[in-house]
mmCIF file of N, CA and C in Angstrom:
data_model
loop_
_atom_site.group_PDB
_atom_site.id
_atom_site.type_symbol
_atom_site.label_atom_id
_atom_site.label_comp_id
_atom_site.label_asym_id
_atom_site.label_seq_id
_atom_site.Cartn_x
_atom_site.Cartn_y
_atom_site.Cartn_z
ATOM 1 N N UNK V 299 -1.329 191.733 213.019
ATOM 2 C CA UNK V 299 -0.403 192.745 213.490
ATOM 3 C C UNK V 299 0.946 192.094 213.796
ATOM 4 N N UNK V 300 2.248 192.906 213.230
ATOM 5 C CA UNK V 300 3.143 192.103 213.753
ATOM 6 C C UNK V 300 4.260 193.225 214.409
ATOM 7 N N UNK V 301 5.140 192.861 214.897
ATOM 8 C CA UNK V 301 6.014 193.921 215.351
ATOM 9 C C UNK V 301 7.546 194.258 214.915
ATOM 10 N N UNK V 302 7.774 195.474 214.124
ATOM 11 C CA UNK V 302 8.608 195.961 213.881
ATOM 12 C C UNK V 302 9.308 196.605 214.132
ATOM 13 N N UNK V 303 10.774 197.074 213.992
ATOM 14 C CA UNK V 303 11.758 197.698 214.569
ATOM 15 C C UNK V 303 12.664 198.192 213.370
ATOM 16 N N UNK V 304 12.356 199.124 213.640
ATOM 17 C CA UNK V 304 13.295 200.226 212.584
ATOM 18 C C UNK V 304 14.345 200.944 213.175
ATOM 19 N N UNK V 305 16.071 200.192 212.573
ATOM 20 C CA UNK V 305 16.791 200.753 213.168
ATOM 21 C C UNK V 305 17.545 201.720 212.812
ATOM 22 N N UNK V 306 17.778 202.792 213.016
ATOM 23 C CA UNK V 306 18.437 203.492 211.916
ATOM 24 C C UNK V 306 19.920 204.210 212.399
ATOM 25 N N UNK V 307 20.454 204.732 211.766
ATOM 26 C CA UNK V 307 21.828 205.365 211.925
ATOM 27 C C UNK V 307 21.923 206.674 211.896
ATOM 28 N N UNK V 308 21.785 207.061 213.145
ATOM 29 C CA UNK V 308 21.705 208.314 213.150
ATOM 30 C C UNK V 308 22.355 209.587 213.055
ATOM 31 N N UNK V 309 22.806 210.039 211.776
ATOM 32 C CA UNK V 309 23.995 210.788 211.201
ATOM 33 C C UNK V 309 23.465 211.986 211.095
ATOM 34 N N UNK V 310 22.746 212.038 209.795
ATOM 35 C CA UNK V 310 22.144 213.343 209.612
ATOM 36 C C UNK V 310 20.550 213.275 209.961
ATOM 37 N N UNK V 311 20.642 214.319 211.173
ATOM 38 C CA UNK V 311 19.275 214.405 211.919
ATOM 39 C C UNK V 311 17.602 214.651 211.032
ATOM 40 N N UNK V 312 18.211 215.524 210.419
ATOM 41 C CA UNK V 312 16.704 216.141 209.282
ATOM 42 C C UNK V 312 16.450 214.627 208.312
ATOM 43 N N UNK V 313 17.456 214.804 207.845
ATOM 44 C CA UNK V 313 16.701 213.321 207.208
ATOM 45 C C UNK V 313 16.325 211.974 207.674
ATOM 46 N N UNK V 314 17.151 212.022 208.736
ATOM 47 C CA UNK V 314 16.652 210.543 209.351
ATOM 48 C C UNK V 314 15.630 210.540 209.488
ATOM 49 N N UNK V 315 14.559 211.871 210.685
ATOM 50 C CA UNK V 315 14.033 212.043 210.838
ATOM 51 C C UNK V 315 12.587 211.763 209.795
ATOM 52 N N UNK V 316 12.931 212.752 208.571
ATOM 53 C CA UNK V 316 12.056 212.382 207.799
ATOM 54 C C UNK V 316 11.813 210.881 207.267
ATOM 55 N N UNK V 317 12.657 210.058 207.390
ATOM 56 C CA UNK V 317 13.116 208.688 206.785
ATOM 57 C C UNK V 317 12.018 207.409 207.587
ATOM 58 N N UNK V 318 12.313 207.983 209.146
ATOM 59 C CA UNK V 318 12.304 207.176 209.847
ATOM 60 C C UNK V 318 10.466 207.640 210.343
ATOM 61 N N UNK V 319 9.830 209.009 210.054
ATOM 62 C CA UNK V 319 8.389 209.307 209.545
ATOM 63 C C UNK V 319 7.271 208.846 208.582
ATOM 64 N N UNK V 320 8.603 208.593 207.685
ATOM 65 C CA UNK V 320 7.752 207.425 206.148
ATOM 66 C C UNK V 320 7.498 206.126 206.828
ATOM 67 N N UNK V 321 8.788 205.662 207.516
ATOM 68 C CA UNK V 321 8.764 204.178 207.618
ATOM 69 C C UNK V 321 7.644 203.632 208.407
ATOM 70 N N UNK V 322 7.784 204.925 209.826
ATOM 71 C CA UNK V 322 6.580 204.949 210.719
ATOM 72 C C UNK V 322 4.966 204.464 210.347
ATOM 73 N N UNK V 323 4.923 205.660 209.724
ATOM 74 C CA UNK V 323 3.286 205.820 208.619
ATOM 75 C C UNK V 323 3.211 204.848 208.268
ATOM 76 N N UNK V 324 3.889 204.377 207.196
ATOM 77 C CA UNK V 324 3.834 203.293 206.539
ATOM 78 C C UNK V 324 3.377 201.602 207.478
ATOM 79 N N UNK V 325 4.279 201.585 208.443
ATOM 80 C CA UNK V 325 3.506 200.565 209.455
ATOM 81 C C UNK V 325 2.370 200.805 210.274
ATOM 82 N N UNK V 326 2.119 202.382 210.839
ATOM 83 C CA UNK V 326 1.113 201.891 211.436
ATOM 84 C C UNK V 326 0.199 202.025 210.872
ATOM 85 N N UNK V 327 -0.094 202.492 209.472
ATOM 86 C CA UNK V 327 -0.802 202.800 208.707
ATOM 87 C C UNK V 327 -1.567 201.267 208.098
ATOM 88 N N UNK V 328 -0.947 200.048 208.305
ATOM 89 C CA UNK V 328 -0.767 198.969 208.134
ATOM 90 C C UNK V 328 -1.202 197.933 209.115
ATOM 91 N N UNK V 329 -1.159 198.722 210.497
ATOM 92 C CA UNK V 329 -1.575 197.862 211.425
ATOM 93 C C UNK V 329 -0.424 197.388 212.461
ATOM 94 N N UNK V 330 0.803 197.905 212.446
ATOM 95 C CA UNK V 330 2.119 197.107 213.066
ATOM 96 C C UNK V 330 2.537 198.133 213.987
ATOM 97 N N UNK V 331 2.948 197.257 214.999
ATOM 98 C CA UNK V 331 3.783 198.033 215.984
ATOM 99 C C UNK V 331 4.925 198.295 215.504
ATOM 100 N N UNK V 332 5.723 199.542 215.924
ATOM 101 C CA UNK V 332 6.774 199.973 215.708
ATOM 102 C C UNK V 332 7.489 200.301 217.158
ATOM 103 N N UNK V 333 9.127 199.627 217.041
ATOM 104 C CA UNK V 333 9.957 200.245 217.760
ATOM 105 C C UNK V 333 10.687 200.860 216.870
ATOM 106 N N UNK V 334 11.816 202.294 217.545
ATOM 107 C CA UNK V 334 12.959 202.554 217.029
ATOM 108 C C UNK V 334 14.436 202.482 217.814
ATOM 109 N N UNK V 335 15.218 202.005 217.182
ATOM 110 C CA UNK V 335 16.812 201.884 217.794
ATOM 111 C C UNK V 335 17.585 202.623 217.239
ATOM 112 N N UNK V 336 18.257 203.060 217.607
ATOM 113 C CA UNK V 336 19.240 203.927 216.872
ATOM 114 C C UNK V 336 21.178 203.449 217.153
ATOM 115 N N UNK V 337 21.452 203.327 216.473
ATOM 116 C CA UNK V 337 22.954 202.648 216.065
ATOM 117 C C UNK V 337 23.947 203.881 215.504
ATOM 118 N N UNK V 338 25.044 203.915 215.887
ATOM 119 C CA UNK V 338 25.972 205.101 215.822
ATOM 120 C C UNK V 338 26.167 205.550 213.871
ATOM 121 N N UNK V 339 26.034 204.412 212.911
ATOM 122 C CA UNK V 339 26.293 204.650 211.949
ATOM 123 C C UNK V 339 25.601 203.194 211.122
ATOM 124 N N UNK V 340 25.547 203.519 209.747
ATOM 125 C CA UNK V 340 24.913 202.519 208.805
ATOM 126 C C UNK V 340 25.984 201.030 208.950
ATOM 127 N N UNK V 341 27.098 200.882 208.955
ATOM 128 C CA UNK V 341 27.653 200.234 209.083
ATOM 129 C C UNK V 341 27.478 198.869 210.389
ATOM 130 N N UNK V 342 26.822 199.502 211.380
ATOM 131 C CA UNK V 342 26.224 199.375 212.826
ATOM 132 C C UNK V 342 24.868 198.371 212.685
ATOM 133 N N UNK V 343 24.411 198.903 211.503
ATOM 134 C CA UNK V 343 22.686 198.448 211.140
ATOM 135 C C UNK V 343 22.665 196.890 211.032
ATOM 136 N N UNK V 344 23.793 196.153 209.944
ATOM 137 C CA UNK V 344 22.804 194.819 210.191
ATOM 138 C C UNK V 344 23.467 193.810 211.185
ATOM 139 N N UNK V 345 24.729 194.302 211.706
ATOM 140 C CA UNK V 345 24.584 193.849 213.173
ATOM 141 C C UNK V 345 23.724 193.912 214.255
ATOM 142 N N UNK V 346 23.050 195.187 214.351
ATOM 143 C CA UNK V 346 21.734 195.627 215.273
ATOM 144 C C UNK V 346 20.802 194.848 215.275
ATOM 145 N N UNK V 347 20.545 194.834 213.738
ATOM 146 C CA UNK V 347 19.470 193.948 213.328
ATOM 147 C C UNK V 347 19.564 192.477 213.696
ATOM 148 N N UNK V 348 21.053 192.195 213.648
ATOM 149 C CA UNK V 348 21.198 190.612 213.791
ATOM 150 C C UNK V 348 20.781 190.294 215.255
ATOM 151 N N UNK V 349 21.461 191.135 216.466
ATOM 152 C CA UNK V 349 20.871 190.837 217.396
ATOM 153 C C UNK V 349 19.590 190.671 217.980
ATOM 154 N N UNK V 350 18.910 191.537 217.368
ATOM 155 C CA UNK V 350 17.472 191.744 217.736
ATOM 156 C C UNK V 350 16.451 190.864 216.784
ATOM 157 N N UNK V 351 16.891 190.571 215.502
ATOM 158 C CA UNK V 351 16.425 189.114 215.648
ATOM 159 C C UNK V 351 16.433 188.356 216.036
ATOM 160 N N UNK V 352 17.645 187.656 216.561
ATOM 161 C CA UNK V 352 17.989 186.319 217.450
ATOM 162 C C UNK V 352 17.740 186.669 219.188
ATOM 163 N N UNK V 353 17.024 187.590 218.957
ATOM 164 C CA UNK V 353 16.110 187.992 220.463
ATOM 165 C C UNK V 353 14.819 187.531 220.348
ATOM 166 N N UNK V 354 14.067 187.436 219.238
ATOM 167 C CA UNK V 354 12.841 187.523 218.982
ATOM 168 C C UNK V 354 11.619 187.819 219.203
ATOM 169 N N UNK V 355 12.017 188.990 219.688
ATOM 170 C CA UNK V 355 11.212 190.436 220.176
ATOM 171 C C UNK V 355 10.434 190.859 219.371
ATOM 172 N N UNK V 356 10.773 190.229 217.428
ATOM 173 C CA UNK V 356 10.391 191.490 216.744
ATOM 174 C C UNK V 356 10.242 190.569 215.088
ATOM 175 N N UNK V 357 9.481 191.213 214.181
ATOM 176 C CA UNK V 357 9.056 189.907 213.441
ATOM 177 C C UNK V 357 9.380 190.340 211.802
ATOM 178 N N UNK V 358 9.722 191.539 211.894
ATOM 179 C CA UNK V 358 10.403 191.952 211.250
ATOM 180 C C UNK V 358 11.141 193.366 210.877
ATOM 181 N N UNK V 359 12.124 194.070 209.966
ATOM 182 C CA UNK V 359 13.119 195.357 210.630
ATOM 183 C C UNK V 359 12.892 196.312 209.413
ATOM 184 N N UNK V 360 13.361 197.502 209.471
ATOM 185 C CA UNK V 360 13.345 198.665 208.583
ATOM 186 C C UNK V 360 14.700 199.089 209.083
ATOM 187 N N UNK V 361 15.775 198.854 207.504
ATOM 188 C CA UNK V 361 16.874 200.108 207.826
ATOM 189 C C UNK V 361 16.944 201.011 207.567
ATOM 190 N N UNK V 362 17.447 201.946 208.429
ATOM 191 C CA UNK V 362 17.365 203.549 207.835
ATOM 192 C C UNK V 362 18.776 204.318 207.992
ATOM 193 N N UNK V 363 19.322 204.968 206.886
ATOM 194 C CA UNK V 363 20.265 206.012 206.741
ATOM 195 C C UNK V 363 20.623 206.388 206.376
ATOM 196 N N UNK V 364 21.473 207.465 206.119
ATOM 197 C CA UNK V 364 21.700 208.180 204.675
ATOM 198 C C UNK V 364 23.757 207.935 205.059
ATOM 199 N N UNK V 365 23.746 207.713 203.288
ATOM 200 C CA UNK V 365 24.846 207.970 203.479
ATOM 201 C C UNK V 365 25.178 208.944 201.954
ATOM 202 N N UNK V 366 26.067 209.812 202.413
ATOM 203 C CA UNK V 366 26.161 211.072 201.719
ATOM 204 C C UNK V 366 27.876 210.660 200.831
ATOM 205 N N UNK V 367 27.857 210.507 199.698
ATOM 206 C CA UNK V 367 29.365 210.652 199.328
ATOM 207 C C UNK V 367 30.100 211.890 199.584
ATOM 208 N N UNK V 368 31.318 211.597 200.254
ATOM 209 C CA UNK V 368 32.488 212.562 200.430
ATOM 210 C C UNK V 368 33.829 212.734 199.243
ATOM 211 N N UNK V 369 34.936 212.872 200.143
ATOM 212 C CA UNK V 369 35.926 213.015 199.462
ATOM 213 C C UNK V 369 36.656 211.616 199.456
ATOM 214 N N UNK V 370 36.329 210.753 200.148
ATOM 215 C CA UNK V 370 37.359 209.444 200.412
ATOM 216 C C UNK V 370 36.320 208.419 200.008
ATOM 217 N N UNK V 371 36.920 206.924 200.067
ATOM 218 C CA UNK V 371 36.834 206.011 199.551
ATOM 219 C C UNK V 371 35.376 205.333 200.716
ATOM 220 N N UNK V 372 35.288 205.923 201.798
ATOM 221 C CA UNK V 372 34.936 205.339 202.897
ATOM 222 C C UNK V 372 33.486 205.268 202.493
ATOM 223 N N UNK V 373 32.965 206.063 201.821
ATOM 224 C CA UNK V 373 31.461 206.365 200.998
ATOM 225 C C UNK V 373 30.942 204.781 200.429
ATOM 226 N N UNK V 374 32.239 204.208 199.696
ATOM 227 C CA UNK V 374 32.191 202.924 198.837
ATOM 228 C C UNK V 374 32.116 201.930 200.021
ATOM 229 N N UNK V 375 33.157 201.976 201.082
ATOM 230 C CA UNK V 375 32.555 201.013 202.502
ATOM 231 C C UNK V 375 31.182 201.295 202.624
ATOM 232 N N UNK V 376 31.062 202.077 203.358
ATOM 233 C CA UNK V 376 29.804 202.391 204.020
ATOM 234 C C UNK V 376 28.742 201.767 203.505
ATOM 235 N N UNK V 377 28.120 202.090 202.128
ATOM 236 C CA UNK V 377 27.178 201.794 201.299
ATOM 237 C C UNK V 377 27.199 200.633 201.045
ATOM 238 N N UNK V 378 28.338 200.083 200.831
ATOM 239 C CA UNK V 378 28.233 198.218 200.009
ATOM 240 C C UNK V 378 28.200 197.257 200.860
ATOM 241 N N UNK V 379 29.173 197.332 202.532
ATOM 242 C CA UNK V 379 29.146 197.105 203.152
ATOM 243 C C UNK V 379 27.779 196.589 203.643
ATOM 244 N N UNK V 380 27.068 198.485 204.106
ATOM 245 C CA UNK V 380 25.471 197.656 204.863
ATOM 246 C C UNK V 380 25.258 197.242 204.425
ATOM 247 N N UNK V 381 24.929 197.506 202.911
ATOM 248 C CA UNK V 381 23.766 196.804 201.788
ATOM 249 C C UNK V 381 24.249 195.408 201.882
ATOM 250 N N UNK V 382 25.315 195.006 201.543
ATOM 251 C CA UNK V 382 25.709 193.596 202.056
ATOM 252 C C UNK V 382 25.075 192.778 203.122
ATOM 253 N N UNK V 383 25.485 193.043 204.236
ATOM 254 C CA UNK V 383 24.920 192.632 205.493
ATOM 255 C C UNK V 383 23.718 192.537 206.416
ATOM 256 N N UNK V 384 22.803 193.506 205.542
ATOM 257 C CA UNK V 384 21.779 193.284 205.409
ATOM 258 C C UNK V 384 20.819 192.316 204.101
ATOM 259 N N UNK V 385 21.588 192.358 202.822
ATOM 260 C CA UNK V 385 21.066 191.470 202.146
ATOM 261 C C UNK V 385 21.609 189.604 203.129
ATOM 262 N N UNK V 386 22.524 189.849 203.321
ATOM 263 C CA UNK V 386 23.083 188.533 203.891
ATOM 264 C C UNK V 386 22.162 187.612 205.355
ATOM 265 N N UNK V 387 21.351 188.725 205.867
ATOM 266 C CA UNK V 387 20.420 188.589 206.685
ATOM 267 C C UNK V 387 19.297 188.114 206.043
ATOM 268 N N UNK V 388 18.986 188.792 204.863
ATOM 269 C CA UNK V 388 17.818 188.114 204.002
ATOM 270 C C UNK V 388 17.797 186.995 203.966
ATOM 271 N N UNK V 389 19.190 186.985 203.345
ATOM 272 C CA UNK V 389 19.270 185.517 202.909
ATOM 273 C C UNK V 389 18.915 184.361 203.683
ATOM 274 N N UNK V 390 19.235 184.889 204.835
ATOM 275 C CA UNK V 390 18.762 183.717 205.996
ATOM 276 C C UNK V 390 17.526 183.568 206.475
ATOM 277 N N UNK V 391 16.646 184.548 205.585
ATOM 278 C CA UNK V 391 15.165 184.368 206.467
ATOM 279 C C UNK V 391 14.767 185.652 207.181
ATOM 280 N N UNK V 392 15.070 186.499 207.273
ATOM 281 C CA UNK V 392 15.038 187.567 208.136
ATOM 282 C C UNK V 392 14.213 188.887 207.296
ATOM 283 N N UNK V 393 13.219 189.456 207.748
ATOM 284 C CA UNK V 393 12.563 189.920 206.448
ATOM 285 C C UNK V 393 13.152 191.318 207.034
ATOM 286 N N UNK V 394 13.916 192.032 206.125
ATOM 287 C CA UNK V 394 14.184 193.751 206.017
ATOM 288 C C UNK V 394 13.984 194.134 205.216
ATOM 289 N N UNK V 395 13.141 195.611 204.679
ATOM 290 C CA UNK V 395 13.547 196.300 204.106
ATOM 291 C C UNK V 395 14.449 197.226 204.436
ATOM 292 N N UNK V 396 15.303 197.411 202.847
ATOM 293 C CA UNK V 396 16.450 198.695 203.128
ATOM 294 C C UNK V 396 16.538 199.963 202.831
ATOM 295 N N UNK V 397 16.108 200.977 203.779
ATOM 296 C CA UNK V 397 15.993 202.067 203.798
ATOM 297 C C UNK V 397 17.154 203.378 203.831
ATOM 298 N N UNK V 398 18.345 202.380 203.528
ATOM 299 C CA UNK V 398 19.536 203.289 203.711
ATOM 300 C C UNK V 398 19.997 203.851 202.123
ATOM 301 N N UNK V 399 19.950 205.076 202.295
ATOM 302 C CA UNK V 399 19.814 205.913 200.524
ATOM 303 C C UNK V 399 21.229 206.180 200.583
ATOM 304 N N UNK V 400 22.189 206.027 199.682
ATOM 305 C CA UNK V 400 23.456 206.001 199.570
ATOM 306 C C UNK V 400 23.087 207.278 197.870
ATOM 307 N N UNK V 401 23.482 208.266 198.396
ATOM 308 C CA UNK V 401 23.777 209.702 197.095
ATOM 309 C C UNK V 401 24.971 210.370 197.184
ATOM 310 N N UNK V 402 25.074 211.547 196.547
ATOM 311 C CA UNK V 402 26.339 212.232 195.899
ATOM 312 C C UNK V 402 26.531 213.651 196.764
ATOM 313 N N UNK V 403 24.640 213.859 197.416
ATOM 314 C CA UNK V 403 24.503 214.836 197.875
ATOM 315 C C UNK V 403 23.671 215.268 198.562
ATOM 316 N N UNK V 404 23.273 216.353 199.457
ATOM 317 C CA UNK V 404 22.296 216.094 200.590
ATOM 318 C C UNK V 404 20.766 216.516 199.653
ATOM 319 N N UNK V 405 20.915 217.527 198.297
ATOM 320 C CA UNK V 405 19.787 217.778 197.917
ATOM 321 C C UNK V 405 19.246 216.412 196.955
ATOM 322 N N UNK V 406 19.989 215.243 196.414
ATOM 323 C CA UNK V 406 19.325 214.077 196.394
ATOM 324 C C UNK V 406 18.878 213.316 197.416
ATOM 325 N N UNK V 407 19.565 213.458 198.884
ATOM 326 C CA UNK V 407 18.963 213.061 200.457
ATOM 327 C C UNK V 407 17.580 213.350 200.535
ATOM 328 N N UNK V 408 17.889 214.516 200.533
ATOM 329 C CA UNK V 408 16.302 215.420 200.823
ATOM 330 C C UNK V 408 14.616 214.762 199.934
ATOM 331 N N UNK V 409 15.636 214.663 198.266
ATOM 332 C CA UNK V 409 14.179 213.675 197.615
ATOM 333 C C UNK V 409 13.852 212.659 197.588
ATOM 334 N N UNK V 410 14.371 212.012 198.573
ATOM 335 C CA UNK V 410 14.306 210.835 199.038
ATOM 336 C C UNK V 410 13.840 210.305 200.327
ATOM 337 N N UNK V 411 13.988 211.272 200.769
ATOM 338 C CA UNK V 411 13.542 211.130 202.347
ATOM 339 C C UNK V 411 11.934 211.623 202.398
ATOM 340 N N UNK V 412 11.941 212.700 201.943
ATOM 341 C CA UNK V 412 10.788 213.501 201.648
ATOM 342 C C UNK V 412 9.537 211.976 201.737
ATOM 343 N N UNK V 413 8.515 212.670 202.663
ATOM 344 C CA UNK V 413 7.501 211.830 202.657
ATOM 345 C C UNK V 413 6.612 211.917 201.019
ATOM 346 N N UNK V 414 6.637 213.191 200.958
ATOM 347 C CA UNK V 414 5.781 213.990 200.042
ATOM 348 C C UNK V 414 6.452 213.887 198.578
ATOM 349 N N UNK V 415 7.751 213.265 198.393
ATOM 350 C CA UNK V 415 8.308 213.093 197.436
ATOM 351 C C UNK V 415 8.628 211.519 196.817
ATOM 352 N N UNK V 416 9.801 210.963 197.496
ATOM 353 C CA UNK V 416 10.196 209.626 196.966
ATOM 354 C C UNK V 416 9.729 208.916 197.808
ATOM 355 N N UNK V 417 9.473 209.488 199.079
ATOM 356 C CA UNK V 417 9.409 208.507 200.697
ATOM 357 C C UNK V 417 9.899 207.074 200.651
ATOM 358 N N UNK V 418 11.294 207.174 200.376
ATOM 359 C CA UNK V 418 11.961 205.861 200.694
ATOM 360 C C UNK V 418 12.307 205.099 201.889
ATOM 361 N N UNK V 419 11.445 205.983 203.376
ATOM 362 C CA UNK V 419 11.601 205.337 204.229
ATOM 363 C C UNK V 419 10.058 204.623 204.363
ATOM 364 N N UNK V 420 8.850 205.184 203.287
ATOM 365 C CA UNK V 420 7.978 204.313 203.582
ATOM 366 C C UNK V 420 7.901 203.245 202.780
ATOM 367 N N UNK V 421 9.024 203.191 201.607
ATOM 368 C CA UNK V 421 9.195 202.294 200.631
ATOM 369 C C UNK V 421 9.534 201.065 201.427
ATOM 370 N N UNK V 422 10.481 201.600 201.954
ATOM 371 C CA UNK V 422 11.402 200.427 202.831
ATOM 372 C C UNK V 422 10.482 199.647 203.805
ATOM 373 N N UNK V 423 9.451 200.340 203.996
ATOM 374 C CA UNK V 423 8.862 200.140 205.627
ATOM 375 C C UNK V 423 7.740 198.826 204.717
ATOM 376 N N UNK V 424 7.486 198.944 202.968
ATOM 377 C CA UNK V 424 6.435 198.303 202.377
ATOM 378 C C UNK V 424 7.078 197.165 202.079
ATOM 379 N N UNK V 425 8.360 197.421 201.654
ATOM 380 C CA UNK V 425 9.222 196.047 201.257
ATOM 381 C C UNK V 425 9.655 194.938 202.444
ATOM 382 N N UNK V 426 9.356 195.600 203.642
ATOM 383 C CA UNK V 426 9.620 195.203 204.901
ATOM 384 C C UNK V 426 8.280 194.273 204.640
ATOM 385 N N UNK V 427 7.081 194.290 204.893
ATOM 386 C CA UNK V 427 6.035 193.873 204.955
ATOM 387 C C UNK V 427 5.615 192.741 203.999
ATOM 388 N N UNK V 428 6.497 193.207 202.882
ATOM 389 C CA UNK V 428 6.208 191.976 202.389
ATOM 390 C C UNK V 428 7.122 190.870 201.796
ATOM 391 N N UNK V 429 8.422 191.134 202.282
ATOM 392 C CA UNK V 429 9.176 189.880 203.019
ATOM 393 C C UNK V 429 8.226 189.296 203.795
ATOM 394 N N UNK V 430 7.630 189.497 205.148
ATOM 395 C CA UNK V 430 7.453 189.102 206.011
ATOM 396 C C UNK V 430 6.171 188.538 205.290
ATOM 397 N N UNK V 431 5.666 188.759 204.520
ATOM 398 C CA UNK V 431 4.057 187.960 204.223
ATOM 399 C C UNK V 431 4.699 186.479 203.397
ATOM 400 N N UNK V 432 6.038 187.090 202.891
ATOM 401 C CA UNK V 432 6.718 186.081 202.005
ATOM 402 C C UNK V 432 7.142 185.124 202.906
ATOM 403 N N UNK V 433 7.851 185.419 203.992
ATOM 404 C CA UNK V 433 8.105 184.028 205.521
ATOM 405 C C UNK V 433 7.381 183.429 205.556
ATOM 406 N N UNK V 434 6.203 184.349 206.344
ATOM 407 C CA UNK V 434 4.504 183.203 206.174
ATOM 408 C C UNK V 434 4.185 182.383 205.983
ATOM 409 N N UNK V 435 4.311 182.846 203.961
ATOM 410 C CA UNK V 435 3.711 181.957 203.393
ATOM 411 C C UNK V 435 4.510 180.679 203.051
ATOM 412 N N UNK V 436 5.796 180.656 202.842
ATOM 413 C CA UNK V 436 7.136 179.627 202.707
ATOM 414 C C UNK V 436 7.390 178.791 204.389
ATOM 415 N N UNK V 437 6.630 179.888 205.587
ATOM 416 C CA UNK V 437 7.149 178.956 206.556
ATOM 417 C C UNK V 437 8.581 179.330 206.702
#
């Protein structure tokens, strides 16, 4: 059993919700404790994460959030940004999966979040798991 923390960005409520239900299942379904944190926006996430690793409270993370394209450029931050900063955490050893769905629109949100459909928050919650078997085994 190990303990996880899924932090997510809490923007749009319905889907997080569903997001952060997959990721759930998916761990305890597995055997792992779960916390959740919640961070004002995706951008927020792998700073969150950074801290609460170098707490070592927690053995490995699930990100979660949607980010929806708009009318401005800020869509292209948002998305490349986390995904960045959370791969950059990888890099160091830190096992996440990334659960933050970057689309055009909320009815691609929706098939994605959907437990019953893409469940990319329990995707995230599997890729999470096995980073962490991958630490393990590398030490």
């Amino acid at each position: 059993m190990a303990r996880f923390l899924i932090v997510e960005a809490r923007f749009y409520d319905h889907l997080n919700d569903m997001l952060v239900d997959g990721a759930r299942s998916a761990l305890e379904a597995a055997g792992h404790e779960v916390e959740v944190l919640t961070v004002p926006g995706a951008l927020e996430i792998p700073g969150a994460i950074a801290m609460a690793s170098d707490s070592g409270q927690f053995d490995a993370f699930v990100a979660i959030g949607v980010v929806i394209r708009g009318e401005t450029y800020h869509f292209e931050i948002v998305a490349g940004e986390s995904a960045r900063g959370i791969m950059a955490l990888t890099m160091d050893g830190v096992a996440i999966g990334n659960g933050i769905i970057t689309v055009e629109n909320e009815e691609q949100a929706l098939a994605r979040a959907d437990k019953t459909r893409k469940d990319k928050g329990g995707e995230a919650a599997k890729a999470a798991i096995a980073l962490l078997d991958l630490r393990k085994k590398f030490g």
